[in-house]
């Protein structure tokens, strides 16, 4: 769905109060995405900045605020809020000093700009957003409200705690930070479900208030921190035992005790059924930090798949792509496409598609230059890159997505049906000869052209290198032998607690030659099958821990030096 273009802003601007939800970026509404795409100024609480920023257009002026609505980004020594341009540029613009977010929003709107004011959860439940709406109304500045998923509703859903049952019990919402004695008395006298917004180190105090107001100490409750994110953690206890539970699990005391939490209290809150309803935290790779040593373009779909399993992918490029040292061969081949020199062109990677596309653009050509030429793609990702270019491939392997799989389906040269016997094969400088030899055996002449060079990427930041060698990652996915060699070369060998997953036997052999023990191997050479295999490994590991009565932990949480069992995948 393409963003809806808003009409030109009026002279006095416009403000959109936008609910960014409880933390999961996938919970943003379609209307919120549209508003962000058209914003001139984005005023966002720090907690939701990473949720809303990806949907803002380049060049939007951005102001961070803290939860209380005051500016959190300012010029040192002046207290003046600073607008930073979200396009990678270092240029910043300074706005006049303002006292709080309400004045900041008004200042931008009076300049005729479209302002998006993003808050956690839903703006209708945000005290500061309500004050800013009143300020807009008093000043005659038009505004709208884009609701978001309220934190007090979204977090219990992700924790596997339904708020109502078939009997339709009452649900009360309490903000412990502002609740009065009368409020505690009312909810204490009720037998319905109570959803309490509080902080980790204040949970026990809130539980005490409810007990003092009449709730039984054995009333079940759940406490969830970092809800709807892969850092989510939930504790199940009772009003009388929650303090002890948090102490025993070492959740408290903690320097992070001031973190917001959602506590759900009540006999009908399904706290006792959470082991069956906790769909989010029971994902096979929940919270796993997974290293993906591929370029950002190559890793995009793989990272999305890992996120669907609850993992936190971390992309580290191990190779960089550069033009060939001598471009003349590539230039002659592209001209040959136009003059009818080839019957086929075969793409063996997304990078090959990118290299040919860039050369086309250099000559002012587009996808129409492929007219009359048969196009082959080695696999689904390469085919998608061609489709994005406007070219639908004629041949994609029906079986294994590899050079061997492509040869299985490639027709032999037939002088009766094929007017031209030549194939253009743009590829990397380090590609194997499998496809070339196979095509020649089928009777084709091959122009094997270096379209791009692959070189070792620069080392990742020191923090990433330390995490790789120190066991900070739970798993690493190796998609080729070169990713093994290059990662070890630029960042060091992964720690022995890190689960090693390889795409096939050749990659596994290279990993073992570098002293790595392979835990997971894909059943077929596909990055998506590799991710599935890792998810299966995580699911079996989780099931084994539960069956043994042990806590479910991530590999990086094991004792340093602990031996790992080899997977049977």
Tab-separated table of N, CA and C in Angstrom, residues 32-145:
chain	number	residue	atom	x	y	z
A	32	UNK	N	-0.648	5.184	10.813
A	32	UNK	CA	0.550	5.752	11.430
A	32	UNK	C	1.696	5.807	10.424
A	33	UNK	N	1.857	4.747	9.645
A	33	UNK	CA	2.919	4.711	8.631
A	33	UNK	C	2.711	5.811	7.594
A	34	UNK	N	1.465	6.037	7.182
A	34	UNK	CA	1.159	7.098	6.218
A	34	UNK	C	1.518	8.467	6.776
A	35	UNK	N	1.141	8.700	8.035
A	35	UNK	CA	1.412	10.005	8.651
A	35	UNK	C	2.904	10.250	8.779
A	36	UNK	N	3.657	9.228	9.155
A	36	UNK	CA	5.102	9.375	9.291
A	36	UNK	C	5.759	9.670	7.956
A	37	UNK	N	5.258	9.050	6.895
A	37	UNK	CA	5.848	9.251	5.567
A	37	UNK	C	5.661	10.674	5.059
A	38	UNK	N	4.681	11.394	5.612
A	38	UNK	CA	4.396	12.749	5.149
A	38	UNK	C	4.810	13.833	6.150
A	39	UNK	N	5.464	13.431	7.235
A	39	UNK	CA	5.823	14.396	8.283
A	39	UNK	C	7.000	15.267	7.873
A	40	UNK	N	6.932	16.546	8.243
A	40	UNK	CA	8.069	17.462	8.091
A	40	UNK	C	8.919	17.461	9.357
A	41	UNK	N	8.244	17.276	10.513
A	41	UNK	CA	8.929	17.263	11.803
A	41	UNK	C	8.423	16.069	12.598
A	42	UNK	N	9.356	15.318	13.182
A	42	UNK	CA	9.005	14.172	14.011
A	42	UNK	C	9.456	14.432	15.445
A	43	UNK	N	8.497	14.525	16.358
A	43	UNK	CA	8.789	14.686	17.786
A	43	UNK	C	8.416	13.377	18.454
A	44	UNK	N	9.427	12.654	18.939
A	44	UNK	CA	9.173	11.310	19.447
A	44	UNK	C	9.838	11.080	20.787
A	45	UNK	N	9.154	10.331	21.643
A	45	UNK	CA	9.778	9.890	22.875
A	45	UNK	C	10.928	8.953	22.526
A	46	UNK	N	11.961	8.992	23.333
A	46	UNK	CA	13.145	8.189	23.054
A	46	UNK	C	12.808	6.707	22.927
A	47	UNK	N	11.846	6.229	23.725
A	47	UNK	CA	11.514	4.803	23.746
A	47	UNK	C	10.933	4.310	22.426
A	48	UNK	N	10.313	5.188	21.650
A	48	UNK	CA	9.663	4.742	20.411
A	48	UNK	C	10.407	5.219	19.163
A	49	UNK	N	11.541	5.863	19.347
A	49	UNK	CA	12.263	6.428	18.213
A	49	UNK	C	12.604	5.368	17.172
A	50	UNK	N	13.102	4.199	17.629
A	50	UNK	CA	13.471	3.145	16.688
A	50	UNK	C	12.262	2.524	16.011
A	51	UNK	N	11.087	2.672	16.597
A	51	UNK	CA	9.867	2.130	15.994
A	51	UNK	C	9.379	3.021	14.857
A	52	UNK	N	9.400	4.341	15.074
A	52	UNK	CA	8.815	5.254	14.090
A	52	UNK	C	9.819	5.759	13.053
A	53	UNK	N	11.088	5.849	13.423
A	53	UNK	CA	12.082	6.445	12.527
A	53	UNK	C	12.164	5.764	11.158
A	54	UNK	N	12.120	4.422	11.064
A	54	UNK	CA	12.244	3.802	9.737
A	54	UNK	C	11.159	4.192	8.751
A	55	UNK	N	10.024	4.697	9.237
A	55	UNK	CA	8.916	5.046	8.341
A	55	UNK	C	8.894	6.531	7.987
A	56	UNK	N	9.767	7.313	8.607
A	56	UNK	CA	9.826	8.744	8.293
A	56	UNK	C	10.637	8.939	7.013
A	57	UNK	N	10.269	9.921	6.245
A	57	UNK	CA	11.001	10.172	4.997
A	57	UNK	C	12.364	10.778	5.298
A	58	UNK	N	13.287	10.623	4.355
A	58	UNK	CA	14.594	11.245	4.517
A	58	UNK	C	14.444	12.759	4.525
A	59	UNK	N	15.195	13.383	5.399
A	59	UNK	CA	15.139	14.832	5.478
A	59	UNK	C	14.162	15.342	6.515
A	60	UNK	N	13.415	14.426	7.176
A	60	UNK	CA	12.492	14.882	8.206
A	60	UNK	C	13.300	15.443	9.377
A	61	UNK	N	12.821	16.534	9.951
A	61	UNK	CA	13.474	17.093	11.139
A	61	UNK	C	13.018	16.282	12.336
A	62	UNK	N	13.965	15.858	13.154
A	62	UNK	CA	13.659	14.925	14.235
A	62	UNK	C	14.054	15.509	15.588
A	63	UNK	N	13.151	15.417	16.546
A	63	UNK	CA	13.448	15.871	17.903
A	63	UNK	C	13.127	14.747	18.864
A	64	UNK	N	14.075	14.380	19.701
A	64	UNK	CA	13.861	13.354	20.723
A	64	UNK	C	13.337	14.048	21.972
A	65	UNK	N	12.404	13.389	22.648
A	65	UNK	CA	11.971	13.905	23.944
A	65	UNK	C	12.006	12.772	24.942
A	66	UNK	N	12.079	13.114	26.221
A	66	UNK	CA	11.999	12.075	27.232
A	66	UNK	C	10.537	11.835	27.566
A	67	UNK	N	10.309	10.882	28.469
A	67	UNK	CA	8.930	10.490	28.766
A	67	UNK	C	8.099	11.618	29.336
A	68	UNK	N	8.746	12.606	29.936
A	68	UNK	CA	8.008	13.713	30.541
A	68	UNK	C	7.711	14.820	29.558
A	69	UNK	N	8.169	14.635	28.301
A	69	UNK	CA	7.847	15.606	27.279
A	69	UNK	C	8.861	16.684	27.085
A	70	UNK	N	9.970	16.690	27.829
A	70	UNK	CA	10.983	17.717	27.628
A	70	UNK	C	12.019	17.256	26.636
A	71	UNK	N	12.710	18.200	26.009
A	71	UNK	CA	13.671	17.844	24.984
A	71	UNK	C	14.849	17.097	25.575
A	72	UNK	N	15.237	15.996	24.902
A	72	UNK	CA	16.361	15.200	25.381
A	72	UNK	C	17.562	15.341	24.463
A	73	UNK	N	17.443	16.156	23.427
A	73	UNK	CA	18.570	16.357	22.518
A	73	UNK	C	18.820	17.853	22.427
A	74	UNK	N	19.953	18.305	22.905
A	74	UNK	CA	20.194	19.742	22.925
A	74	UNK	C	21.644	20.070	22.684
A	75	UNK	N	21.871	21.318	22.331
A	75	UNK	CA	23.229	21.796	22.137
A	75	UNK	C	23.891	21.919	23.502
A	76	UNK	N	25.063	21.280	23.709
A	76	UNK	CA	25.702	21.307	25.027
A	76	UNK	C	25.842	22.721	25.577
A	77	UNK	N	25.421	22.885	26.828
A	77	UNK	CA	25.608	24.152	27.517
A	77	UNK	C	24.530	25.177	27.273
A	78	UNK	N	23.568	24.873	26.376
A	78	UNK	CA	22.540	25.869	26.070
A	78	UNK	C	21.151	25.428	26.468
A	79	UNK	N	20.934	24.086	26.538
A	79	UNK	CA	19.589	23.591	26.817
A	79	UNK	C	18.672	23.775	25.633
A	80	UNK	N	19.232	24.107	24.452
A	80	UNK	CA	18.424	24.331	23.255
A	80	UNK	C	18.212	23.034	22.490
A	81	UNK	N	16.964	22.637	22.215
A	81	UNK	CA	16.713	21.405	21.473
A	81	UNK	C	17.371	21.482	20.096
A	82	UNK	N	17.755	20.322	19.610
A	82	UNK	CA	18.441	20.282	18.326
A	82	UNK	C	17.691	19.372	17.364
A	83	UNK	N	17.506	19.834	16.130
A	83	UNK	CA	16.862	19.034	15.097
A	83	UNK	C	17.943	18.355	14.270
A	84	UNK	N	17.867	17.034	14.150
A	84	UNK	CA	18.842	16.319	13.351
A	84	UNK	C	18.165	15.748	12.119
A	85	UNK	N	18.826	15.797	10.988
A	85	UNK	CA	18.252	15.334	9.732
A	85	UNK	C	18.529	13.844	9.573
A	86	UNK	N	17.476	13.073	9.355
A	86	UNK	CA	17.603	11.620	9.310
A	86	UNK	C	17.937	11.176	7.884
A	87	UNK	N	19.130	11.484	7.432
A	87	UNK	CA	19.560	11.011	6.110
A	87	UNK	C	21.038	10.682	6.113
A	88	UNK	N	21.600	10.512	7.293
A	88	UNK	CA	23.001	10.174	7.399
A	88	UNK	C	23.914	11.384	7.359
A	89	UNK	N	23.361	12.561	7.081
A	89	UNK	CA	24.190	13.759	7.025
A	89	UNK	C	24.506	14.240	8.432
A	90	UNK	N	25.585	14.990	8.551
A	90	UNK	CA	25.990	15.469	9.869
A	90	UNK	C	25.427	16.852	10.174
A	91	UNK	N	24.760	17.448	9.179
A	91	UNK	CA	24.228	18.791	9.372
A	91	UNK	C	23.085	18.777	10.375
A	92	UNK	N	23.031	19.770	11.249
A	92	UNK	CA	21.931	19.895	12.198
A	92	UNK	C	21.407	21.320	12.166
A	93	UNK	N	20.126	21.435	12.513
A	93	UNK	CA	19.519	22.756	12.590
A	93	UNK	C	19.054	22.989	14.016
A	94	UNK	N	19.265	24.169	14.533
A	94	UNK	CA	18.895	24.478	15.911
A	94	UNK	C	17.621	25.315	15.912
A	95	UNK	N	16.649	24.879	16.748
A	95	UNK	CA	15.408	25.633	16.856
A	95	UNK	C	15.493	26.512	18.097
A	96	UNK	N	14.669	27.548	18.198
A	96	UNK	CA	14.700	28.414	19.381
A	96	UNK	C	14.428	27.623	20.649
A	97	UNK	N	14.940	28.111	21.763
A	97	UNK	CA	14.750	27.430	23.046
A	97	UNK	C	13.266	27.301	23.358
A	98	UNK	N	12.869	26.118	23.826
A	98	UNK	CA	11.476	25.883	24.207
A	98	UNK	C	11.470	25.189	25.556
A	99	UNK	N	10.370	25.308	26.271
A	99	UNK	CA	10.330	24.759	27.625
A	99	UNK	C	9.997	23.273	27.640
A	100	UNK	N	9.166	22.827	26.721
A	100	UNK	CA	8.781	21.425	26.738
A	100	UNK	C	8.286	21.022	25.360
A	101	UNK	N	7.871	19.744	25.248
A	101	UNK	CA	7.455	19.214	23.954
A	101	UNK	C	6.235	19.936	23.399
A	102	UNK	N	5.327	20.380	24.289
A	102	UNK	CA	4.135	21.078	23.800
A	102	UNK	C	4.515	22.347	23.058
A	103	UNK	N	5.435	23.120	23.622
A	103	UNK	CA	5.870	24.334	22.947
A	103	UNK	C	6.645	24.001	21.682
A	104	UNK	N	7.421	22.920	21.732
A	104	UNK	CA	8.198	22.524	20.572
A	104	UNK	C	7.263	22.155	19.414
A	105	UNK	N	6.218	21.393	19.715
A	105	UNK	CA	5.240	21.008	18.695
A	105	UNK	C	4.562	22.248	18.123
A	106	UNK	N	4.161	23.169	19.009
A	106	UNK	CA	3.475	24.380	18.557
A	106	UNK	C	4.394	25.236	17.688
A	107	UNK	N	5.656	25.342	18.091
A	107	UNK	CA	6.616	26.148	17.339
A	107	UNK	C	6.731	25.641	15.906
A	108	UNK	N	6.821	24.315	15.742
A	108	UNK	CA	6.953	23.730	14.411
A	108	UNK	C	5.670	23.895	13.607
A	109	UNK	N	4.518	23.702	14.259
A	109	UNK	CA	3.243	23.806	13.547
A	109	UNK	C	2.985	25.235	13.077
A	110	UNK	N	3.366	26.208	13.903
A	110	UNK	CA	3.149	27.605	13.505
A	110	UNK	C	3.974	27.966	12.269
A	111	UNK	N	5.031	27.203	12.034
A	111	UNK	CA	5.839	27.442	10.839
A	111	UNK	C	5.264	26.811	9.595
A	112	UNK	N	4.033	26.292	9.705
A	112	UNK	CA	3.376	25.722	8.528
A	112	UNK	C	3.813	24.304	8.221
A	113	UNK	N	4.410	23.614	9.197
A	113	UNK	CA	4.915	22.267	8.926
A	113	UNK	C	3.985	21.183	9.472
A	114	UNK	N	4.064	20.010	8.864
A	114	UNK	CA	3.311	18.847	9.333
A	114	UNK	C	4.129	18.194	10.441
A	115	UNK	N	3.563	18.136	11.614
A	115	UNK	CA	4.276	17.613	12.773
A	115	UNK	C	3.640	16.297	13.207
A	116	UNK	N	4.479	15.288	13.444
A	116	UNK	CA	4.007	14.038	14.049
A	116	UNK	C	4.573	13.956	15.451
A	117	UNK	N	3.691	13.834	16.429
A	117	UNK	CA	4.093	13.697	17.831
A	117	UNK	C	3.831	12.244	18.222
A	118	UNK	N	4.902	11.441	18.321
A	118	UNK	CA	4.768	10.005	18.579
A	118	UNK	C	4.980	9.696	20.056
A	119	UNK	N	4.052	8.927	20.633
A	119	UNK	CA	4.147	8.545	22.044
A	119	UNK	C	4.034	7.027	22.166
A	120	UNK	N	4.493	6.496	23.277
A	120	UNK	CA	4.373	5.070	23.557
A	120	UNK	C	2.899	4.696	23.740
A	121	UNK	N	2.525	3.526	23.240
A	121	UNK	CA	1.153	3.055	23.432
A	121	UNK	C	0.153	3.851	22.619
A	122	UNK	N	-0.864	4.374	23.295
A	122	UNK	CA	-1.950	5.108	22.648
A	122	UNK	C	-1.996	6.536	23.185
A	123	UNK	N	-2.103	7.549	22.312
A	123	UNK	CA	-2.105	8.942	22.795
A	123	UNK	C	-3.297	9.270	23.686
A	124	UNK	N	-4.381	8.538	23.540
A	124	UNK	CA	-5.547	8.790	24.379
A	124	UNK	C	-5.322	8.434	25.837
A	125	UNK	N	-4.283	7.634	26.117
A	125	UNK	CA	-3.960	7.248	27.489
A	125	UNK	C	-2.705	7.949	27.990
A	126	UNK	N	-2.220	8.931	27.232
A	126	UNK	CA	-0.998	9.639	27.582
A	126	UNK	C	-1.342	11.034	28.098
A	127	UNK	N	-0.997	11.298	29.359
A	127	UNK	CA	-1.343	12.578	29.994
A	127	UNK	C	-0.721	13.749	29.250
A	128	UNK	N	0.542	13.609	28.871
A	128	UNK	CA	1.247	14.713	28.231
A	128	UNK	C	0.691	14.981	26.831
A	129	UNK	N	0.319	13.916	26.115
A	129	UNK	CA	-0.269	14.108	24.787
A	129	UNK	C	-1.586	14.864	24.898
A	130	UNK	N	-2.358	14.553	25.953
A	130	UNK	CA	-3.638	15.249	26.150
A	130	UNK	C	-3.411	16.740	26.379
A	131	UNK	N	-2.385	17.085	27.164
A	131	UNK	CA	-2.080	18.498	27.409
A	131	UNK	C	-1.672	19.199	26.116
A	132	UNK	N	-0.911	18.499	25.284
A	132	UNK	CA	-0.471	19.097	24.023
A	132	UNK	C	-1.637	19.272	23.059
A	133	UNK	N	-2.601	18.348	23.082
A	133	UNK	CA	-3.795	18.495	22.252
A	133	UNK	C	-4.578	19.745	22.668
A	134	UNK	N	-4.690	19.958	23.993
A	134	UNK	CA	-5.400	21.144	24.475
A	134	UNK	C	-4.688	22.423	24.048
A	135	UNK	N	-3.357	22.385	24.033
A	135	UNK	CA	-2.587	23.556	23.597
A	135	UNK	C	-2.843	23.844	22.126
A	136	UNK	N	-2.931	22.807	21.314
A	136	UNK	CA	-3.225	22.986	19.886
A	136	UNK	C	-4.626	23.569	19.707
A	137	UNK	N	-5.582	23.019	20.449
A	137	UNK	CA	-6.959	23.497	20.332
A	137	UNK	C	-7.060	24.966	20.728
A	138	UNK	N	-6.353	25.359	21.802
A	138	UNK	CA	-6.400	26.750	22.256
A	138	UNK	C	-5.769	27.696	21.249
A	139	UNK	N	-4.752	27.207	20.532
A	139	UNK	CA	-4.063	28.066	19.563
A	139	UNK	C	-4.671	27.993	18.171
A	140	UNK	N	-5.688	27.158	17.990
A	140	UNK	CA	-6.318	27.039	16.684
A	140	UNK	C	-5.494	26.242	15.681
A	141	UNK	N	-4.574	25.417	16.180
A	141	UNK	CA	-3.767	24.581	15.283
A	141	UNK	C	-4.509	23.269	15.039
A	142	UNK	N	-4.814	22.933	13.789
A	142	UNK	CA	-5.546	21.686	13.519
A	142	UNK	C	-4.706	20.467	13.884
A	143	UNK	N	-5.358	19.455	14.422
A	143	UNK	CA	-4.635	18.238	14.784
A	143	UNK	C	-5.549	17.032	14.585
A	144	UNK	N	-4.930	15.873	14.547
A	144	UNK	CA	-5.670	14.616	14.479
A	144	UNK	C	-4.993	13.625	15.413
A	145	UNK	N	-5.700	12.548	15.735
A	145	UNK	CA	-5.174	11.516	16.619
A	145	UNK	C	-5.178	10.186	15.876
